[in-house]
Amino acid sequence: MQTAETMEGVQTNENPIVASLDIGTTKIACIVAQRDRFGKLRILGMGRADSNGGVQRGEVYNIQTTTEAIKKAVEEAQKSSGVEIKVVYVGIAGQHIASRQNRGIYTLPKADTEITHLHVKDMLDDMHKLALEPGERIIHVLPQEFVVDNNIKTKQPIGMYGSRLEADFHVITGKVAAAQNIKRCVERAGLQMLGLVLEPLASSASVLKAEEMEAGVALVDIGGCTTDIAIFEDGIIRHTAVIPFAGDIVTQDIKNDCQVLRSQAEKLKVRFGCAIAQEAQEHEVIKIQGIAGHDMKEITMRSLAHIIQCRMEEIFAAVHFEIRNSGLQNNLIGGIVVTGGGSQMMHLKQLVEYVTGYPARIGRPTEHIAKDTKDELKNPMYATGLGLVLKGYEALAEDEENKANKKKTPAVVVEENSTPIAAPIQEEPKVPSPPKRKGDKWWTKLNNDIKEWFADTDVNKDFD
């Protein structure tokens, strides 16, 4: 059996194996993949297990149940892939994730001073000092647009001259306890967590196109209990939000209105779900086995579609509100991309366009995977898991690049009692530029911030 090692074990390998773990409200999925010579993901194996109530609204509520589900998913992935999984990249999401816009002002030491990496770093550090609610921490600070001396707008101010620097920042926050609980479950399952990635960013990596992120697009990931929204423009994330209802509440509505078991309601939604009632057959009837020997129940397709449409309209009305709240409602040239398990209903695209007025498409993670991949894995419900694998490869590439840069740094040897003719150049600390789709590994800075986040709260200590 091969071993799925990453940072420590396969950095010299051109095609390392990467494993991801998507801890969701309804399911936990583990995906093992390897890039082929064309740069596409070849899925070696996949494992899936029901969350069984251990995760609610994206947060771990039962450590033991979630740990067992992770073990089951990982064991299944190991069996199907023939790879021993030791390290994984994990997603984080949930209702506790929040974002805000904040403006920073930095006065340079004197007039006509050249703006350097250090000045920008000072502004970023100041953003990390924002007052937050108890138990919250800043996950990441994303610089968006800078203004030099009140009149020059730029995405990259370094090298310019001025007296005053201003900038807008997108600040993403979350609960430390939520991240701690995820790490605890992963480690109890016998795994090492190499990276913790915001799930909307992972999903965007697998389903969004570079042109959409540049033009302006809203990613809507419909999960079990929450709907995650991430709005991109100019290649960077501008707004994030979480709506506290999603596919699970649709199942609950079907259960209550049709008077059936929850498991039956879920099957009705998955097999016959239609987002527009007028498109459903009015006289087509679905027969359901009665409970405890009772007579069969009959439900029309039109009635089922009415139940679903009412709730989906509510969800996308909330999505439309968040788009307006972001102030980017006129900039979404790319429209809305819907992904996640709740995006598979028939005619959902038409409903989204009707409710929001934006062009829409269903986001499937097909662009980055090999053509011979099973159709099951092209399902939107695996967009986050595949995106986590892609983020893992970005981390590996970044680590290789850092090692290569260190090797290139010349060593200056100075003999005793001699005068050096050159001194080593002290490089200024690097600060990530405004993020881009390709070439810019800004998400790695986010991952490093989260690692420091853990260090500050002693999360790396033994929990047992």
Short mmCIF file of C-alpha atoms in Angstrom, two decimals:
data_model
loop_
_atom_site.label_atom_id
_atom_site.label_comp_id
_atom_site.label_asym_id
_atom_site.label_seq_id
_atom_site.Cartn_x
_atom_site.Cartn_y
_atom_site.Cartn_z
CA MET A 1 0.00 0.00 0.00
CA GLN A 2 1.29 3.43 -0.95
CA THR A 3 1.42 6.28 1.53
CA ALA A 4 -0.32 9.62 0.98
CA GLU A 5 2.39 11.86 2.35
CA THR A 6 2.67 15.47 1.33
CA MET A 7 4.90 18.14 2.80
CA GLU A 8 7.37 15.82 4.48
CA GLY A 9 7.43 12.82 2.20
CA VAL A 10 6.96 13.48 -1.50
CA GLN A 11 8.28 16.91 -2.26
CA THR A 12 10.74 15.54 -4.79
CA ASN A 13 7.97 13.61 -6.49
CA GLU A 14 6.58 15.34 -9.56
CA ASN A 15 3.15 13.82 -8.94
CA PRO A 16 2.58 13.64 -5.17
CA ILE A 17 -0.59 12.13 -3.73
CA VAL A 18 -2.87 14.55 -1.88
CA ALA A 19 -5.83 13.69 0.35
CA SER A 20 -8.67 16.02 1.40
CA LEU A 21 -11.35 15.80 4.05
CA ASP A 22 -14.66 17.62 3.65
CA ILE A 23 -16.46 17.64 7.00
CA GLY A 24 -20.03 18.61 6.15
CA THR A 25 -23.36 18.69 7.95
CA THR A 26 -24.82 15.69 6.12
CA LYS A 27 -21.71 13.86 4.89
CA ILE A 28 -17.99 13.50 5.45
CA ALA A 29 -16.03 12.82 2.27
CA CYS A 30 -12.38 11.88 1.85
CA ILE A 31 -10.82 12.16 -1.63
CA VAL A 32 -7.39 10.87 -2.64
CA ALA A 33 -6.00 12.24 -5.90
CA GLN A 34 -2.86 12.57 -7.97
CA ARG A 35 -2.09 14.89 -10.86
CA ASP A 36 -1.42 13.33 -14.24
CA ARG A 37 1.09 14.61 -16.80
CA PHE A 38 -1.51 17.05 -18.13
CA GLY A 39 -2.06 18.64 -14.72
CA LYS A 40 -5.51 17.12 -14.28
CA LEU A 41 -6.60 15.36 -11.09
CA ARG A 42 -6.77 11.59 -11.32
CA ILE A 43 -9.03 10.40 -8.51
CA LEU A 44 -7.42 7.36 -6.89
CA GLY A 45 -10.15 6.74 -4.36
CA MET A 46 -13.00 8.24 -2.41
CA GLY A 47 -14.73 7.46 0.84
CA ARG A 48 -17.97 8.80 2.22
CA ALA A 49 -19.80 8.51 5.52
CA ASP A 50 -22.91 10.11 6.98
CA SER A 51 -22.24 12.75 9.63
CA ASN A 52 -25.01 11.23 11.78
CA GLY A 53 -25.73 14.51 13.55
CA GLY A 54 -22.15 15.05 14.66
CA VAL A 55 -21.91 18.22 12.59
CA GLN A 56 -24.56 20.93 12.65
CA ARG A 57 -24.51 24.13 10.62
CA GLY A 58 -20.91 23.41 9.66
CA GLU A 59 -19.66 23.04 13.26
CA VAL A 60 -18.71 19.89 15.14
CA TYR A 61 -21.26 19.22 17.89
CA ASN A 62 -20.28 15.66 18.77
CA ILE A 63 -16.58 14.80 18.83
CA GLN A 64 -17.03 11.03 19.09
CA THR A 65 -19.64 10.72 16.32
CA THR A 66 -17.67 12.94 13.95
CA THR A 67 -14.41 11.11 14.66
CA GLU A 68 -16.02 7.75 13.86
CA ALA A 69 -17.48 9.13 10.64
CA ILE A 70 -14.05 10.48 9.61
CA LYS A 71 -12.48 7.09 10.29
CA LYS A 72 -15.12 5.35 8.18
CA ALA A 73 -14.69 7.75 5.25
CA VAL A 74 -10.88 7.52 5.39
CA GLU A 75 -10.90 3.71 5.62
CA GLU A 76 -13.15 3.52 2.57
CA ALA A 77 -10.89 5.93 0.66
CA GLN A 78 -7.81 3.88 1.61
CA LYS A 79 -9.46 0.66 0.48
CA SER A 80 -10.58 2.03 -2.89
CA SER A 81 -7.27 3.79 -3.62
CA GLY A 82 -4.71 1.41 -2.14
CA VAL A 83 -3.10 4.44 -0.45
CA GLU A 84 -2.44 4.77 3.27
CA ILE A 85 -3.68 8.20 4.31
CA LYS A 86 -1.70 9.96 7.02
CA VAL A 87 -2.15 13.67 6.31
CA VAL A 88 -5.13 15.62 4.96
CA TYR A 89 -6.25 19.09 3.98
CA VAL A 90 -9.48 20.01 5.75
CA GLY A 91 -12.19 22.59 5.06
CA ILE A 92 -13.73 24.98 7.56
CA ALA A 93 -17.10 26.69 7.16
CA GLY A 94 -20.28 27.22 9.13
CA GLN A 95 -22.48 29.94 10.50
CA HIS A 96 -19.66 31.20 12.73
CA ILE A 97 -17.70 32.47 9.70
CA ALA A 98 -18.26 36.19 9.20
CA SER A 99 -16.72 38.99 7.20
CA ARG A 100 -16.50 42.75 7.30
CA GLN A 101 -15.07 45.58 5.30
CA ASN A 102 -12.59 47.83 7.07
CA ARG A 103 -10.56 50.83 5.97
CA GLY A 104 -7.03 51.45 7.13
CA ILE A 105 -4.97 54.67 7.04
CA TYR A 106 -1.18 54.78 7.24
CA THR A 107 0.85 57.99 7.43
CA LEU A 108 4.32 57.57 5.97
CA PRO A 109 7.34 58.82 7.97
CA LYS A 110 7.86 61.84 5.71
CA ALA A 111 6.56 63.34 2.51
CA ASP A 112 7.42 61.64 -0.78
CA THR A 113 8.48 58.40 0.88
CA GLU A 114 8.74 55.24 -1.20
CA ILE A 115 6.08 52.73 -0.14
CA THR A 116 7.65 49.38 0.79
CA HIS A 117 6.53 45.91 1.84
CA LEU A 118 7.04 46.94 5.47
CA HIS A 119 4.53 49.80 5.20
CA VAL A 120 1.90 47.47 3.77
CA LYS A 121 2.72 44.87 6.42
CA ASP A 122 2.17 47.48 9.14
CA MET A 123 -1.31 48.14 7.72
CA LEU A 124 -2.10 44.41 7.70
CA ASP A 125 -0.89 44.08 11.29
CA ASP A 126 -3.13 46.96 12.34
CA MET A 127 -6.15 45.14 10.86
CA HIS A 128 -5.36 42.13 13.05
CA LYS A 129 -5.84 44.37 16.11
CA LEU A 130 -9.54 44.99 15.45
CA ALA A 131 -11.83 44.47 18.43
CA LEU A 132 -13.81 41.23 18.16
CA GLU A 133 -16.37 39.32 20.16
CA PRO A 134 -15.00 36.93 22.83
CA GLY A 135 -13.91 33.63 21.29
CA GLU A 136 -13.51 35.07 17.80
CA ARG A 137 -10.30 35.44 15.88
CA ILE A 138 -9.35 36.96 12.55
CA ILE A 139 -8.72 34.21 10.03
CA HIS A 140 -7.37 36.42 7.30
CA VAL A 141 -7.07 40.01 6.13
CA LEU A 142 -7.34 40.47 2.36
CA PRO A 143 -6.16 43.82 0.96
CA GLN A 144 -8.32 45.01 -1.91
CA GLU A 145 -7.58 48.50 -3.16
CA PHE A 146 -5.03 51.07 -2.03
CA VAL A 147 -5.19 54.85 -2.33
CA VAL A 148 -2.00 56.94 -2.33
CA ASP A 149 -2.32 60.59 -1.23
CA ASN A 150 -6.12 60.57 -1.64
CA ASN A 151 -6.03 60.49 -5.44
CA ILE A 152 -4.11 57.51 -6.88
CA LYS A 153 -5.97 54.18 -6.70
CA THR A 154 -3.94 51.02 -7.19
CA LYS A 155 -3.93 47.34 -6.30
CA GLN A 156 -0.16 47.34 -5.82
CA PRO A 157 1.23 50.46 -4.10
CA ILE A 158 4.75 49.13 -3.42
CA GLY A 159 7.37 51.25 -5.17
CA MET A 160 5.15 54.35 -5.41
CA TYR A 161 5.93 57.60 -3.57
CA GLY A 162 3.56 59.41 -1.28
CA SER A 163 2.80 60.77 2.17
CA ARG A 164 -0.39 58.89 3.06
CA LEU A 165 -1.59 55.40 2.25
CA GLU A 166 -5.18 54.17 2.62
CA ALA A 167 -6.64 50.77 1.87
CA ASP A 168 -9.84 48.74 2.00
CA PHE A 169 -9.57 45.31 3.59
CA HIS A 170 -11.84 42.28 3.60
CA VAL A 171 -11.57 40.78 7.09
CA ILE A 172 -12.76 37.19 7.64
CA THR A 173 -13.37 36.00 11.20
CA GLY A 174 -14.40 32.76 12.86
CA LYS A 175 -14.64 31.00 16.19
CA VAL A 176 -11.46 29.46 17.53
CA ALA A 177 -13.47 26.72 19.26
CA ALA A 178 -14.93 25.58 15.91
CA ALA A 179 -11.45 25.17 14.43
CA GLN A 180 -10.21 23.43 17.58
CA ASN A 181 -13.04 20.89 17.43
CA ILE A 182 -12.28 20.09 13.78
CA LYS A 183 -8.60 19.56 14.56
CA ARG A 184 -9.44 17.42 17.55
CA CYS A 185 -11.63 15.09 15.47
CA VAL A 186 -9.02 14.79 12.71
CA GLU A 187 -6.25 13.94 15.17
CA ARG A 188 -8.40 11.44 17.08
CA ALA A 189 -9.00 9.72 13.75
CA GLY A 190 -5.22 9.21 13.53
CA LEU A 191 -4.56 11.87 10.91
CA GLN A 192 -2.45 15.00 10.70
CA MET A 193 -4.12 18.19 9.46
CA LEU A 194 -1.70 19.93 7.11
CA GLY A 195 -4.02 22.75 6.09
CA LEU A 196 -7.32 24.31 7.12
CA VAL A 197 -9.00 26.07 4.20
CA LEU A 198 -12.16 28.17 4.02
CA GLU A 199 -14.62 25.98 2.13
CA PRO A 200 -16.00 28.69 -0.19
CA LEU A 201 -12.43 29.28 -1.37
CA ALA A 202 -11.94 25.56 -1.97
CA SER A 203 -15.23 25.26 -3.87
CA SER A 204 -14.33 28.30 -5.99
CA ALA A 205 -11.04 26.65 -6.97
CA SER A 206 -12.84 23.64 -8.40
CA VAL A 207 -15.87 25.20 -10.11
CA LEU A 208 -15.13 28.85 -10.98
CA LYS A 209 -13.29 29.96 -14.08
CA ALA A 210 -10.61 32.64 -14.06
CA GLU A 211 -12.67 34.90 -16.35
CA GLU A 212 -15.65 34.72 -14.00
CA MET A 213 -13.58 35.65 -10.96
CA GLU A 214 -12.08 38.57 -12.86
CA ALA A 215 -15.39 39.83 -14.26
CA GLY A 216 -17.36 39.40 -11.02
CA VAL A 217 -19.23 36.32 -9.87
CA ALA A 218 -21.14 35.06 -6.84
CA LEU A 219 -20.48 31.48 -5.75
CA VAL A 220 -23.42 29.93 -3.87
CA ASP A 221 -22.62 26.61 -2.17
CA ILE A 222 -25.81 24.94 -0.92
CA GLY A 223 -24.86 22.46 1.77
CA GLY A 224 -26.88 20.56 4.33
CA CYS A 225 -27.65 23.24 6.92
CA THR A 226 -25.94 26.36 5.57
CA THR A 227 -25.59 28.12 2.25
CA ASP A 228 -22.16 29.72 1.78
CA ILE A 229 -21.77 32.78 -0.43
CA ALA A 230 -18.50 34.11 -1.80
CA ILE A 231 -18.40 37.06 -4.18
CA PHE A 232 -15.33 37.60 -6.35
CA GLU A 233 -14.29 40.55 -8.47
CA ASP A 234 -10.94 41.42 -10.06
CA GLY A 235 -9.76 37.93 -9.13
CA ILE A 236 -10.11 38.36 -5.35
CA ILE A 237 -12.79 37.61 -2.81
CA ARG A 238 -14.84 40.70 -1.96
CA HIS A 239 -17.63 39.45 0.26
CA THR A 240 -18.52 36.32 2.19
CA ALA A 241 -21.71 35.40 4.00
CA VAL A 242 -23.50 32.39 5.47
CA ILE A 243 -27.25 31.81 5.23
CA PRO A 244 -28.42 29.54 8.09
CA PHE A 245 -30.64 27.28 6.00
CA ALA A 246 -30.07 25.06 2.99
CA GLY A 247 -30.95 21.58 1.73
CA ASP A 248 -31.78 20.15 5.13
CA ILE A 249 -34.67 22.56 5.69
CA VAL A 250 -36.14 21.56 2.31
CA THR A 251 -36.15 17.95 3.50
CA GLN A 252 -37.84 19.04 6.73
CA ASP A 253 -40.56 20.90 4.79
CA ILE A 254 -41.28 17.80 2.68
CA LYS A 255 -41.42 15.65 5.82
CA ASN A 256 -43.91 17.97 7.53
CA ASP A 257 -46.14 18.76 4.56
CA CYS A 258 -46.28 15.24 3.13
CA GLN A 259 -46.40 13.50 6.52
CA VAL A 260 -43.60 11.04 5.73
CA LEU A 261 -40.44 9.84 7.43
CA ARG A 262 -37.36 12.02 7.17
CA SER A 263 -35.50 9.35 5.19
CA GLN A 264 -38.41 9.19 2.74
CA ALA A 265 -38.48 12.97 2.44
CA GLU A 266 -34.76 13.01 1.59
CA LYS A 267 -35.26 10.39 -1.12
CA LEU A 268 -38.17 12.36 -2.57
CA LYS A 269 -36.02 15.50 -2.74
CA VAL A 270 -33.04 13.77 -4.33
CA ARG A 271 -34.91 11.62 -6.85
CA PHE A 272 -37.84 13.82 -7.82
CA GLY A 273 -36.87 17.32 -6.63
CA CYS A 274 -37.94 20.10 -9.01
CA ALA A 275 -37.40 23.79 -8.22
CA ILE A 276 -40.22 25.12 -10.41
CA ALA A 277 -43.72 23.76 -9.78
CA GLN A 278 -45.05 24.62 -13.25
CA GLU A 279 -42.43 22.34 -14.81
CA ALA A 280 -43.60 19.31 -12.77
CA GLN A 281 -46.26 16.94 -14.07
CA GLU A 282 -49.56 17.76 -12.40
CA HIS A 283 -51.07 14.29 -12.71
CA GLU A 284 -47.93 12.22 -12.12
CA VAL A 285 -48.13 10.50 -8.75
CA ILE A 286 -45.37 9.18 -6.48
CA LYS A 287 -46.34 6.28 -4.22
CA ILE A 288 -44.63 5.96 -0.83
CA GLN A 289 -44.68 2.97 1.48
CA GLY A 290 -46.92 3.57 4.48
CA ILE A 291 -45.57 3.58 8.03
CA ALA A 292 -46.06 0.49 10.22
CA GLY A 293 -48.39 -1.27 7.79
CA HIS A 294 -50.49 1.78 6.90
CA ASP A 295 -51.75 2.29 3.38
CA MET A 296 -49.45 3.64 0.68
CA LYS A 297 -49.26 7.44 0.47
CA GLU A 298 -49.63 9.22 -2.84
CA ILE A 299 -47.97 12.56 -3.58
CA THR A 300 -48.19 14.39 -6.89
CA MET A 301 -45.05 15.71 -8.53
CA ARG A 302 -46.64 19.18 -8.70
CA SER A 303 -47.34 19.23 -4.94
CA LEU A 304 -43.78 18.16 -4.15
CA ALA A 305 -42.39 20.83 -6.46
CA HIS A 306 -44.52 23.52 -4.78
CA ILE A 307 -43.00 22.66 -1.40
CA ILE A 308 -39.46 22.79 -2.80
CA GLN A 309 -39.98 25.97 -4.82
CA CYS A 310 -41.25 27.96 -1.83
CA ARG A 311 -38.15 27.19 0.24
CA MET A 312 -35.67 27.59 -2.61
CA GLU A 313 -37.16 30.98 -3.46
CA GLU A 314 -36.58 31.99 0.16
CA ILE A 315 -32.96 30.82 0.04
CA PHE A 316 -32.17 32.74 -3.13
CA ALA A 317 -34.04 35.81 -1.94
CA ALA A 318 -31.56 35.78 0.96
CA VAL A 319 -28.71 35.29 -1.54
CA HIS A 320 -29.95 38.29 -3.52
CA PHE A 321 -30.05 40.35 -0.32
CA GLU A 322 -26.42 39.45 0.45
CA ILE A 323 -25.39 40.45 -3.07
CA ARG A 324 -27.05 43.85 -2.62
CA ASN A 325 -25.55 44.12 0.85
CA SER A 326 -22.07 43.63 -0.64
CA GLY A 327 -22.51 46.70 -2.86
CA LEU A 328 -21.42 44.66 -5.88
CA GLN A 329 -24.85 44.05 -7.38
CA ASN A 330 -23.93 45.93 -10.56
CA ASN A 331 -20.56 44.21 -11.00
CA LEU A 332 -21.56 40.54 -11.35
CA ILE A 333 -20.93 40.14 -15.05
CA GLY A 334 -20.29 36.44 -14.47
CA GLY A 335 -23.62 36.04 -12.68
CA ILE A 336 -24.19 33.32 -10.10
CA VAL A 337 -22.61 29.87 -9.95
CA VAL A 338 -24.52 27.39 -7.76
CA THR A 339 -22.77 24.30 -6.41
CA GLY A 340 -22.98 21.89 -3.49
CA GLY A 341 -25.33 19.00 -2.83
CA GLY A 342 -28.42 21.22 -2.89
CA SER A 343 -27.76 22.41 -6.44
CA GLN A 344 -28.87 19.20 -8.15
CA MET A 345 -32.61 19.89 -8.37
CA MET A 346 -34.20 20.09 -11.77
CA HIS A 347 -34.79 23.60 -13.14
CA LEU A 348 -32.82 25.25 -10.30
CA LYS A 349 -30.89 27.37 -12.79
CA GLN A 350 -34.13 28.90 -14.10
CA LEU A 351 -35.39 29.58 -10.57
CA VAL A 352 -32.15 31.35 -9.62
CA GLU A 353 -32.34 33.56 -12.70
CA TYR A 354 -36.00 34.34 -12.01
CA VAL A 355 -35.48 35.28 -8.33
CA THR A 356 -32.21 37.19 -8.64
CA GLY A 357 -32.22 38.50 -12.19
CA TYR A 358 -28.64 37.30 -12.77
CA PRO A 359 -27.47 34.70 -15.29
CA ALA A 360 -26.75 31.42 -13.53
CA ARG A 361 -25.15 28.04 -14.06
CA ILE A 362 -24.64 24.91 -11.99
CA GLY A 363 -20.99 24.59 -10.95
CA ARG A 364 -19.60 21.10 -11.47
CA PRO A 365 -15.96 20.27 -10.62
CA THR A 366 -15.11 18.98 -14.10
CA GLU A 367 -12.51 21.47 -15.34
CA HIS A 368 -9.63 20.18 -13.21
CA ILE A 369 -10.26 16.42 -13.22
CA ALA A 370 -9.27 13.76 -15.77
CA LYS A 371 -11.78 12.84 -18.46
CA ASP A 372 -12.00 9.21 -17.35
CA THR A 373 -13.18 10.21 -13.86
CA LYS A 374 -16.35 8.47 -12.73
CA ASP A 375 -19.51 10.54 -13.18
CA GLU A 376 -20.21 10.18 -9.45
CA LEU A 377 -17.26 12.45 -8.63
CA LYS A 378 -18.36 15.10 -11.12
CA ASN A 379 -21.28 15.79 -8.81
CA PRO A 380 -21.44 19.32 -7.31
CA MET A 381 -21.55 17.80 -3.82
CA TYR A 382 -17.83 16.99 -4.18
CA ALA A 383 -16.82 20.49 -5.28
CA THR A 384 -15.37 21.33 -1.86
CA GLY A 385 -13.45 18.07 -1.50
CA LEU A 386 -11.85 18.39 -4.92
CA GLY A 387 -11.13 22.07 -4.27
CA LEU A 388 -9.29 21.11 -1.09
CA VAL A 389 -7.08 18.79 -3.14
CA LEU A 390 -6.30 21.66 -5.52
CA LYS A 391 -5.41 23.89 -2.58
CA GLY A 392 -3.15 21.14 -1.30
CA TYR A 393 -1.23 21.15 -4.57
CA GLU A 394 -0.90 24.93 -4.35
CA ALA A 395 0.64 24.51 -0.90
CA LEU A 396 3.10 21.92 -2.20
CA ALA A 397 4.12 24.18 -5.08
CA GLU A 398 4.60 27.10 -2.70
CA ASP A 399 6.73 24.99 -0.40
CA GLU A 400 8.90 23.82 -3.31
CA GLU A 401 9.30 27.41 -4.49
CA ASN A 402 10.38 28.56 -1.03
CA LYS A 403 12.97 25.78 -0.83
CA ALA A 404 14.31 26.63 -4.28
CA ASN A 405 14.65 30.30 -3.34
CA LYS A 406 16.60 29.40 -0.21
CA LYS A 407 19.05 27.31 -2.24
CA LYS A 408 19.62 30.20 -4.65
CA THR A 409 20.58 32.62 -1.86
CA PRO A 410 24.40 33.07 -2.13
CA ALA A 411 26.47 32.65 0.99
CA VAL A 412 29.05 35.40 1.65
CA VAL A 413 32.23 34.12 3.29
CA VAL A 414 34.36 36.75 5.04
CA GLU A 415 37.88 35.82 6.02
CA GLU A 416 39.22 36.95 9.38
CA ASN A 417 40.71 40.46 9.43
CA SER A 418 39.45 41.16 5.94
CA THR A 419 36.99 43.74 4.67
CA PRO A 420 33.97 42.29 2.92
CA ILE A 421 33.36 43.58 -0.60
CA ALA A 422 29.69 42.63 -0.40
CA ALA A 423 27.21 42.06 2.34
CA PRO A 424 24.17 39.80 2.20
CA ILE A 425 21.07 41.64 1.11
CA GLN A 426 18.43 41.64 3.80
CA GLU A 427 15.13 40.94 2.11
CA GLU A 428 12.06 42.69 3.37
CA PRO A 429 9.27 40.43 4.65
CA LYS A 430 7.01 39.44 1.80
CA VAL A 431 3.38 40.49 1.97
CA PRO A 432 0.88 38.88 -0.42
CA SER A 433 -0.33 41.04 -3.29
CA PRO A 434 -4.03 41.24 -4.05
CA PRO A 435 -4.94 37.63 -4.86
CA LYS A 436 -5.14 36.32 -8.41
CA ARG A 437 -6.47 33.11 -9.86
CA LYS A 438 -3.08 31.84 -11.05
CA GLY A 439 0.47 32.37 -9.91
CA ASP A 440 -0.39 34.11 -6.65
CA LYS A 441 -0.38 31.78 -3.64
CA TRP A 442 -2.24 34.18 -1.34
CA TRP A 443 -4.29 31.40 0.18
CA THR A 444 -1.08 29.93 1.68
CA LYS A 445 -0.79 33.10 3.79
CA LEU A 446 -4.34 32.40 4.98
CA ASN A 447 -3.29 28.89 5.95
CA ASN A 448 -0.24 30.19 7.84
CA ASP A 449 -2.45 32.67 9.68
CA ILE A 450 -4.69 29.83 10.81
CA LYS A 451 -1.66 27.85 12.05
CA GLU A 452 -0.61 30.88 14.12
CA TRP A 453 -4.23 31.10 15.23
CA PHE A 454 -3.94 27.59 16.68
CA ALA A 455 -0.58 28.36 18.31
CA ASP A 456 -2.06 31.37 20.11
CA THR A 457 -4.79 29.23 21.67
CA ASP A 458 -2.68 26.15 22.54
CA VAL A 459 -4.76 24.08 20.15
CA ASN A 460 -1.73 21.95 19.28
CA LYS A 461 -1.64 20.46 22.75
CA ASP A 462 -2.92 16.96 23.42
CA PHE A 463 -6.68 17.11 23.87
CA ASP A 464 -7.00 13.78 25.65
#
